[in-house]
Coordinates of C-alpha atoms and ligand atoms in Angstrom, one line a residue:
M1 CA -24.7 -32.7 1.9
R2 CA -23.8 -32.2 -1.7
G3 CA -20.2 -32.8 -2.9
T4 CA -17.8 -30.3 -4.2
R5 CA -16.8 -31.8 -7.5
V6 CA -18.0 -30.9 -11.0
L7 CA -17.7 -33.1 -14.1
V8 CA -17.2 -30.9 -17.1
L9 CA -18.3 -32.4 -20.4
N10 CA -17.4 -30.9 -23.8
T11 CA -19.2 -33.0 -26.4
G12 CA -18.2 -32.3 -30.0
S13 CA -19.5 -33.8 -33.2
S14 CA -17.0 -36.7 -33.1
S15 CA -15.4 -36.3 -29.7
V16 CA -16.1 -36.0 -25.9
K17 CA -13.6 -34.3 -23.7
Y18 CA -14.0 -34.4 -19.9
Q19 CA -12.5 -33.2 -16.7
L20 CA -13.4 -33.7 -13.1
L21 CA -12.7 -30.7 -10.9
D22 CA -12.9 -30.3 -7.2
M23 CA -14.0 -26.8 -6.3
A24 CA -13.0 -27.2 -2.7
D25 CA -9.3 -27.7 -3.2
G26 CA -8.8 -26.8 -6.9
S27 CA -7.6 -30.4 -7.7
R28 CA -8.5 -32.3 -10.9
P29 CA -9.0 -35.9 -10.0
A30 CA -9.4 -37.1 -13.6
A31 CA -9.5 -36.0 -17.2
G32 CA -9.7 -37.7 -20.6
L33 CA -11.3 -37.9 -24.0
V34 CA -13.0 -40.1 -26.6
E35 CA -12.1 -39.2 -30.2
R36 CA -13.3 -40.4 -33.6
I37 CA -16.7 -41.4 -32.3
G38 CA -18.6 -43.2 -35.1
E39 CA -15.5 -44.2 -37.0
R40 CA -14.2 -47.7 -37.3
T41 CA -11.8 -47.3 -34.4
S42 CA -12.3 -44.7 -31.8
Y43 CA -9.6 -43.6 -29.3
L44 CA -10.1 -43.4 -25.6
R45 CA -7.8 -41.9 -23.0
H46 CA -8.4 -41.6 -19.3
A47 CA -6.0 -39.9 -17.0
P48 CA -6.6 -40.2 -13.2
A49 CA -4.6 -37.7 -11.1
G50 CA -1.5 -39.4 -9.8
G51 CA -2.2 -42.7 -11.6
P52 CA -1.0 -44.1 -14.9
R53 CA -3.2 -43.1 -17.8
R54 CA -5.2 -45.6 -19.7
E55 CA -5.5 -45.6 -23.5
R56 CA -7.2 -47.9 -25.9
E57 CA -8.7 -48.1 -29.4
E58 CA -12.1 -49.7 -30.0
P59 CA -15.3 -48.9 -31.9
V60 CA -17.4 -46.3 -30.1
P61 CA -20.5 -46.0 -32.3
D62 CA -22.2 -42.9 -30.8
H63 CA -22.2 -40.3 -28.1
Q64 CA -24.2 -42.5 -25.8
A65 CA -21.6 -45.2 -26.0
A66 CA -18.9 -42.6 -25.5
L67 CA -20.4 -41.2 -22.3
K68 CA -21.0 -44.7 -21.0
A69 CA -17.3 -45.5 -21.5
V70 CA -16.4 -42.2 -19.7
A71 CA -18.7 -43.1 -16.8
D72 CA -17.1 -46.6 -16.6
E73 CA -13.6 -45.2 -16.6
L74 CA -14.4 -42.8 -13.8
A75 CA -16.1 -45.6 -11.8
R76 CA -12.9 -47.7 -12.1
D77 CA -11.1 -45.1 -10.1
G78 CA -13.9 -44.7 -7.5
L79 CA -15.0 -41.4 -9.2
G80 CA -18.3 -42.7 -10.7
L81 CA -21.3 -40.6 -11.4
D82 CA -22.9 -42.0 -8.2
S83 CA -20.1 -40.9 -5.9
P84 CA -21.2 -38.5 -3.2
E85 CA -18.5 -36.0 -3.9
L86 CA -20.0 -35.2 -7.3
A87 CA -22.2 -32.1 -7.1
A88 CA -23.1 -31.6 -10.8
I89 CA -22.3 -32.0 -14.4
G90 CA -21.4 -28.9 -16.4
H91 CA -21.9 -29.0 -20.2
R92 CA -20.2 -26.8 -22.7
V93 CA -23.0 -25.7 -25.1
V94 CA -21.8 -23.8 -28.2
H95 CA -24.9 -21.8 -29.2
G96 CA -27.2 -20.3 -26.6
G97 CA -28.8 -17.7 -29.0
R98 CA -30.0 -14.5 -27.3
R99 CA -32.0 -16.2 -24.6
F100 CA -29.2 -17.8 -22.6
T101 CA -27.2 -15.0 -21.0
E102 CA -26.1 -17.0 -18.0
P103 CA -25.2 -20.6 -17.1
T104 CA -28.6 -22.5 -16.8
V105 CA -29.8 -25.6 -15.0
I106 CA -31.0 -27.9 -17.7
D107 CA -34.7 -29.0 -17.9
D108 CA -37.0 -29.9 -20.7
A109 CA -37.6 -26.3 -21.7
V110 CA -33.9 -25.6 -21.8
L111 CA -33.4 -28.7 -24.0
A112 CA -36.1 -27.6 -26.3
E113 CA -34.5 -24.1 -26.7
I114 CA -31.1 -25.6 -27.4
E115 CA -32.8 -27.8 -30.0
R116 CA -34.5 -24.7 -31.5
L117 CA -31.1 -23.2 -32.1
V118 CA -29.8 -26.1 -34.2
P119 CA -30.3 -24.2 -37.5
V120 CA -27.8 -21.6 -36.4
A121 CA -25.4 -24.2 -35.0
P122 CA -26.0 -27.3 -37.1
L123 CA -22.6 -28.9 -36.3
H124 CA -22.4 -28.2 -32.6
N125 CA -25.7 -28.0 -30.9
P126 CA -26.9 -31.5 -31.9
A127 CA -23.7 -33.0 -30.5
N128 CA -24.1 -31.0 -27.3
L129 CA -27.7 -32.2 -27.0
A130 CA -26.6 -35.8 -27.4
G131 CA -24.1 -35.3 -24.6
I132 CA -26.6 -33.7 -22.3
R133 CA -29.4 -36.2 -22.9
T134 CA -27.1 -39.2 -22.3
A135 CA -25.6 -37.6 -19.2
M136 CA -29.1 -37.0 -17.9
A137 CA -30.0 -40.6 -18.4
L138 CA -26.8 -41.9 -16.8
A139 CA -27.1 -39.5 -13.8
P140 CA -30.7 -38.4 -13.3
H141 CA -30.0 -37.6 -9.7
L142 CA -27.4 -34.8 -10.5
P143 CA -28.1 -31.2 -11.5
Q144 CA -26.8 -30.6 -15.0
V145 CA -25.9 -27.1 -16.1
A146 CA -25.4 -25.7 -19.6
V147 CA -22.6 -23.1 -20.0
F148 CA -22.9 -21.4 -23.3
D149 CA -20.1 -20.2 -25.6
T150 CA -22.2 -17.3 -26.6
A151 CA -23.4 -16.1 -23.2
F152 CA -20.5 -13.7 -22.4
H153 CA -21.2 -11.9 -25.7
T154 CA -24.9 -11.2 -25.0
T155 CA -23.9 -7.9 -23.4
M156 CA -22.8 -6.5 -26.8
P157 CA -24.7 -3.4 -27.7
E158 CA -27.2 -3.8 -30.4
Y159 CA -25.2 -1.8 -32.9
A160 CA -22.3 -4.3 -32.5
A161 CA -24.5 -7.4 -32.8
R162 CA -26.5 -6.2 -35.8
Y163 CA -25.4 -6.9 -39.4
A164 CA -26.4 -4.1 -41.8
I165 CA -28.9 -6.2 -43.7
D166 CA -32.7 -6.0 -44.0
T167 CA -34.1 -6.2 -40.5
A168 CA -37.1 -8.3 -41.4
V169 CA -34.8 -11.0 -42.9
A170 CA -32.4 -10.8 -40.1
D171 CA -35.1 -11.2 -37.4
A172 CA -36.9 -13.9 -39.2
H173 CA -33.8 -16.1 -39.4
R174 CA -32.0 -14.9 -36.3
V175 CA -29.1 -13.5 -38.3
R176 CA -26.9 -11.5 -36.0
R177 CA -23.5 -11.6 -34.3
Y178 CA -23.5 -14.0 -31.4
G179 CA -19.8 -14.6 -30.9
F180 CA -18.1 -17.8 -29.5
H181 CA -15.3 -18.8 -27.2
G182 CA -17.2 -16.7 -24.6
T183 CA -16.2 -18.9 -21.7
S184 CA -12.5 -18.3 -22.6
H185 CA -13.0 -14.6 -23.1
A186 CA -14.8 -14.3 -19.8
Y187 CA -12.1 -16.2 -17.9
V188 CA -9.1 -14.6 -19.6
S189 CA -10.4 -11.0 -19.2
R190 CA -11.0 -11.6 -15.5
R191 CA -7.6 -13.2 -15.0
T192 CA -6.0 -10.3 -16.9
A193 CA -7.6 -7.8 -14.5
E194 CA -6.2 -9.9 -11.6
L195 CA -2.8 -9.9 -13.1
L196 CA -3.0 -6.1 -13.2
G197 CA -4.1 -6.1 -9.6
R198 CA -7.4 -4.4 -10.4
D199 CA -11.0 -5.1 -10.3
P200 CA -12.5 -6.3 -13.6
S201 CA -15.1 -3.6 -13.5
E202 CA -12.3 -1.0 -13.9
V203 CA -10.4 -2.5 -16.7
N204 CA -10.7 -2.5 -20.5
V205 CA -9.2 -5.5 -22.1
I206 CA -8.7 -6.8 -25.7
V207 CA -8.7 -10.7 -25.5
L208 CA -7.1 -12.5 -28.4
H209 CA -8.0 -16.2 -28.3
L210 CA -5.8 -17.8 -30.9
G211 CA -6.2 -21.6 -31.1
N212 CA -7.3 -23.7 -34.0
G213 CA -10.3 -21.5 -34.0
S214 CA -9.5 -17.9 -33.2
S215 CA -11.5 -14.9 -32.0
A216 CA -10.9 -11.4 -30.5
S217 CA -13.1 -9.6 -28.0
A218 CA -13.3 -6.1 -26.6
V219 CA -14.2 -6.2 -22.9
R220 CA -15.1 -3.0 -21.1
G221 CA -15.3 -3.3 -17.3
G222 CA -15.8 -7.0 -17.4
R223 CA -18.5 -6.9 -20.1
C224 CA -18.1 -7.8 -23.7
V225 CA -18.8 -5.0 -26.1
D226 CA -17.6 -6.5 -29.4
T227 CA -16.3 -9.8 -30.7
S228 CA -15.0 -11.0 -34.0
M229 CA -16.9 -14.2 -34.6
G230 CA -20.4 -13.7 -35.8
L231 CA -23.5 -15.8 -36.7
T232 CA -21.1 -18.7 -36.9
P233 CA -17.4 -19.2 -35.9
L234 CA -16.3 -18.4 -39.4
E235 CA -16.1 -14.6 -39.2
G236 CA -13.2 -12.6 -38.0
L237 CA -9.6 -13.6 -37.6
V238 CA -7.6 -15.9 -39.9
M239 CA -7.7 -19.4 -38.3
G240 CA -6.1 -22.8 -38.8
T241 CA -8.6 -23.8 -41.5
R242 CA -11.2 -21.0 -41.6
S243 CA -10.9 -17.9 -43.7
G244 CA -12.3 -15.4 -41.2
D245 CA -13.5 -12.1 -42.7
I246 CA -14.1 -12.3 -46.5
D247 CA -16.1 -10.2 -49.0
P248 CA -19.5 -12.0 -48.9
A249 CA -19.6 -11.7 -52.6
V250 CA -16.8 -14.2 -52.9
V251 CA -19.6 -16.8 -52.1
F252 CA -21.7 -15.6 -55.0
H253 CA -18.7 -15.4 -57.3
L254 CA -17.7 -19.0 -56.5
A255 CA -21.3 -20.2 -57.0
R256 CA -21.8 -18.4 -60.3
V257 CA -18.3 -18.5 -61.9
A258 CA -16.8 -21.7 -60.4
G259 CA -20.1 -23.6 -60.2
M260 CA -19.5 -24.6 -56.6
S261 CA -22.5 -25.6 -54.4
V262 CA -23.3 -23.9 -51.1
D263 CA -22.0 -27.0 -49.3
E264 CA -18.7 -27.0 -51.2
I265 CA -18.2 -23.3 -50.4
D266 CA -19.0 -24.0 -46.8
V267 CA -16.3 -26.7 -46.7
L268 CA -13.9 -24.5 -48.6
L269 CA -14.2 -21.6 -46.1
N270 CA -14.4 -23.6 -42.9
K271 CA -12.1 -26.5 -43.6
R272 CA -9.7 -25.6 -46.5
S273 CA -8.9 -22.0 -45.8
G274 CA -7.0 -20.0 -43.2
L275 CA -3.4 -21.0 -42.7
L276 CA -4.1 -24.4 -44.3
G277 CA -5.5 -22.8 -47.5
L278 CA -2.7 -20.2 -47.7
C279 CA 0.3 -22.6 -47.2
G280 CA -0.9 -26.2 -46.7
D281 CA -0.3 -26.3 -42.9
N282 CA -2.9 -25.4 -40.3
D283 CA -0.6 -25.8 -37.3
M284 CA 1.2 -22.5 -36.4
R285 CA 4.2 -24.5 -35.1
E286 CA 4.7 -25.9 -38.6
V287 CA 4.3 -22.5 -40.2
L288 CA 6.9 -21.0 -38.0
R289 CA 9.3 -23.9 -38.6
R290 CA 8.9 -23.5 -42.4
M291 CA 9.4 -19.8 -42.3
A292 CA 12.9 -20.3 -40.9
G293 CA 13.9 -22.1 -44.1
E294 CA 14.3 -20.9 -47.7
G295 CA 12.6 -21.4 -51.0
P296 CA 8.9 -21.5 -52.0
D297 CA 7.9 -23.6 -49.0
A298 CA 9.3 -20.9 -46.7
E299 CA 7.8 -18.1 -48.8
S300 CA 4.2 -19.5 -48.7
A301 CA 4.5 -20.0 -45.0
R302 CA 5.7 -16.4 -44.5
L303 CA 2.8 -15.1 -46.6
A304 CA 0.3 -17.2 -44.5
F305 CA 1.9 -15.8 -41.3
D306 CA 1.8 -12.2 -42.7
V307 CA -1.9 -12.5 -43.6
Y308 CA -2.7 -14.0 -40.2
V309 CA -0.8 -11.2 -38.4
H310 CA -2.2 -8.4 -40.6
R311 CA -5.8 -9.4 -39.7
L312 CA -4.9 -9.7 -36.0
K313 CA -3.4 -6.2 -36.1
K314 CA -6.5 -4.8 -37.8
Y315 CA -8.7 -6.2 -35.0
I316 CA -6.4 -4.9 -32.3
G317 CA -6.6 -1.4 -33.9
A318 CA -10.4 -1.7 -34.3
Y319 CA -10.9 -2.7 -30.7
C320 CA -8.7 0.1 -29.5
A321 CA -11.1 2.3 -31.3
V322 CA -14.2 0.5 -29.9
L323 CA -12.9 0.7 -26.3
G324 CA -11.4 4.2 -26.5
R325 CA -9.1 3.4 -23.6
V326 CA -7.3 0.0 -23.4
D327 CA -5.6 -1.2 -20.3
A328 CA -4.4 -4.6 -21.6
V329 CA -4.2 -6.9 -24.6
A330 CA -4.2 -10.5 -23.5
F331 CA -3.0 -13.4 -25.7
T332 CA -4.4 -16.9 -25.0
A333 CA -5.0 -20.4 -26.4
G334 CA -2.5 -22.6 -28.3
V335 CA -1.0 -20.0 -30.6
G336 CA -1.5 -17.0 -28.2
E337 CA 0.1 -18.7 -25.3
N338 CA 3.0 -20.3 -27.1
A339 CA 3.9 -18.5 -30.3
A340 CA 6.1 -15.5 -29.3
P341 CA 6.7 -14.5 -32.9
V342 CA 2.9 -14.0 -33.4
R343 CA 2.7 -11.8 -30.3
Q344 CA 5.7 -9.8 -31.4
A345 CA 4.5 -9.3 -34.9
A346 CA 0.9 -8.5 -33.9
V347 CA 1.9 -5.5 -31.8
D348 CA 4.9 -4.5 -34.0
G349 CA 4.4 -0.9 -35.2
L350 CA 1.6 -0.2 -32.7
E351 CA 3.7 2.0 -30.4
G352 CA 1.4 4.8 -31.4
L353 CA -1.4 2.9 -29.6
G354 CA 0.7 2.4 -26.5
L355 CA 1.5 -1.2 -27.4
A356 CA 4.9 -2.9 -27.3
V357 CA 6.4 -6.2 -26.2
D358 CA 9.7 -6.7 -24.4
A359 CA 11.6 -9.2 -26.6
E360 CA 13.1 -11.1 -23.6
L361 CA 9.9 -11.3 -21.6
N362 CA 8.0 -12.3 -24.7
A363 CA 10.4 -15.1 -25.5
A364 CA 10.5 -16.5 -22.0
R365 CA 8.3 -19.5 -21.3
G366 CA 6.1 -19.7 -18.3
G367 CA 3.1 -21.5 -17.0
G368 CA 0.9 -18.8 -15.5
P369 CA -0.4 -15.4 -16.5
R370 CA 2.4 -13.0 -17.2
L371 CA 3.2 -9.6 -18.6
V372 CA 5.3 -9.4 -21.8
S373 CA 5.2 -5.6 -22.3
P374 CA 8.0 -3.3 -21.0
P375 CA 7.3 -1.9 -17.6
T376 CA 7.0 1.6 -19.1
A377 CA 4.3 0.6 -21.7
R378 CA 1.0 2.5 -21.6
V379 CA -0.9 -0.7 -22.4
A380 CA -0.1 -4.0 -20.7
V381 CA 0.5 -6.9 -23.1
A382 CA -0.1 -10.2 -21.3
V383 CA 0.0 -13.9 -21.9
V384 CA -2.9 -15.4 -19.9
P385 CA -3.5 -19.2 -20.3
T386 CA -7.1 -20.0 -20.8
D387 CA -8.9 -22.7 -18.8
E388 CA -12.4 -23.2 -20.1
E389 CA -12.9 -26.3 -18.0
L390 CA -12.3 -24.4 -14.8
E391 CA -14.6 -21.6 -15.9
I392 CA -17.4 -24.0 -16.8
A393 CA -16.9 -25.9 -13.4
G394 CA -16.8 -22.6 -11.5
Q395 CA -20.0 -21.3 -13.2
T396 CA -21.7 -24.6 -12.7
Y397 CA -20.7 -24.8 -9.0
A398 CA -21.7 -21.2 -8.4
L399 CA -25.2 -22.1 -9.6
V400 CA -25.8 -25.4 -7.9
G401 CA -23.1 -26.0 -5.3
D402 CA -23.9 -25.9 -1.6
G403 CA -21.8 -22.8 -1.2
T404 CA -19.2 -24.4 1.1
A405 CA -16.4 -24.3 -1.5
G406 CA -15.3 -21.0 -3.0
R407 CA -14.9 -20.3 -6.7
K408 CA -11.3 -20.9 -7.6
Ligands
ADP501 P1 -8.3 -25.5 -29.9 O1 -8.8 -24.4 -30.7 O2 -8.5 -26.8 -30.6 O3 -8.7 -25.6 -28.5 P2 -5.7 -24.9 -29.0 O4 -6.1 -23.6 -28.2 O5 -5.1 -26.0 -28.2 O6 -6.8 -25.4 -30.0 O7 -4.6 -24.4 -30.1 C1 -4.1 -25.4 -31.0 C2 -3.1 -24.7 -31.9 O8 -2.1 -24.0 -31.1 C3 -2.3 -25.7 -32.8 O9 -3.0 -25.9 -34.0 C4 -1.0 -24.9 -33.0 O10 -1.1 -24.2 -34.2 C5 -0.9 -24.0 -31.9 N1 0.2 -24.2 -31.0 C6 0.3 -25.1 -30.0 N2 1.6 -25.0 -29.5 C7 2.3 -24.1 -30.2 C8 3.6 -23.6 -30.1 N3 4.5 -24.1 -29.2 N4 3.9 -22.7 -31.0 C9 3.1 -22.2 -31.9 N5 1.8 -22.7 -32.0 C10 1.4 -23.6 -31.2

């Protein structure tokens, strides 16, 4: 009989994050990460449940070595890839294009398709592929499942996914809105319906995933109908280091007038913009701290905050229009879950749309999903912590588990 545990792997360009989840009892026997892969010294951290965590720095040249180190750490705690409790490995894959609308058991054809999508996800898909290939070599006996960041958004109607450009060019180069953070939007929209005590199929939710990267989605009856990220994760909200929406002609202008290359503009908009570009700090905690002070430092932080919130508000308004009727607005991820001033400012003045937060509820800290709107509010405003690992493990297990453990 197969086990009830799923190892979730999130392989980025220079890092691997992992969690081992048990779908039978909801426990997490281990978690950890390897960072700075390929640099002179990499950082490894492994945290077994109930035991002391182990950390060290040593060179980890590539993803293969990183995953081997992860497998060794798990084995030291008796949780190795050959343990009978392990049912499958679930991989986060950033770009699944239009084809992957569901979690998918990985075989050669699936690998080839993920590879074919590298041109639209040049930073992410190669790292994801390296992680999958290594995991398949280390654990050929286990089913491996790809859970795509784009999958939840494949239900968007064509008019929301299309950019208004020449169709032949768009089709030839697969230029359209795909959206990302889909695993989080799926999980959070479902949990928000639960919080309201209603079935997801009856509820319309605006999900605001505000982390280092940020995205908004409009979810009607459990299905995504619009999202703010596009062909790449650059579009939409103001983020830690990404500009979000911008006049596309800014790119031509910088190329023609400032003589910048495409690669330089790419770095500018993805890595040196957003909060960082506006005020020199990409961490919302730091922005909020500076805003409390005085002088130019506080002023630039305040402007960055205002630009961030203004964009957020525009998306809330837009998605109210897209959905027609909104039951809840859910804030999630690092900023959304922790930054009460962002939540307050984002709905400030939107009473006309039925939106408000209760200052006391909003300021209170709490672990689980909770409402922060006044009980009389027409639209519920909620803080719903995201849990992408649990969602990936749940989707993986639902696909390949033996059915003896329920989805948590
Ligand atoms: P990622 O997108 O990397 O998964 P997270 O969802 O963990 O990121 O969000 C990270 C961001 O959350 C940080 O950059 C920081 O700006 C913000 N953040 C975390 N804690 C707080 C807090 N207490 N107050 C305000 N912002 C916070």
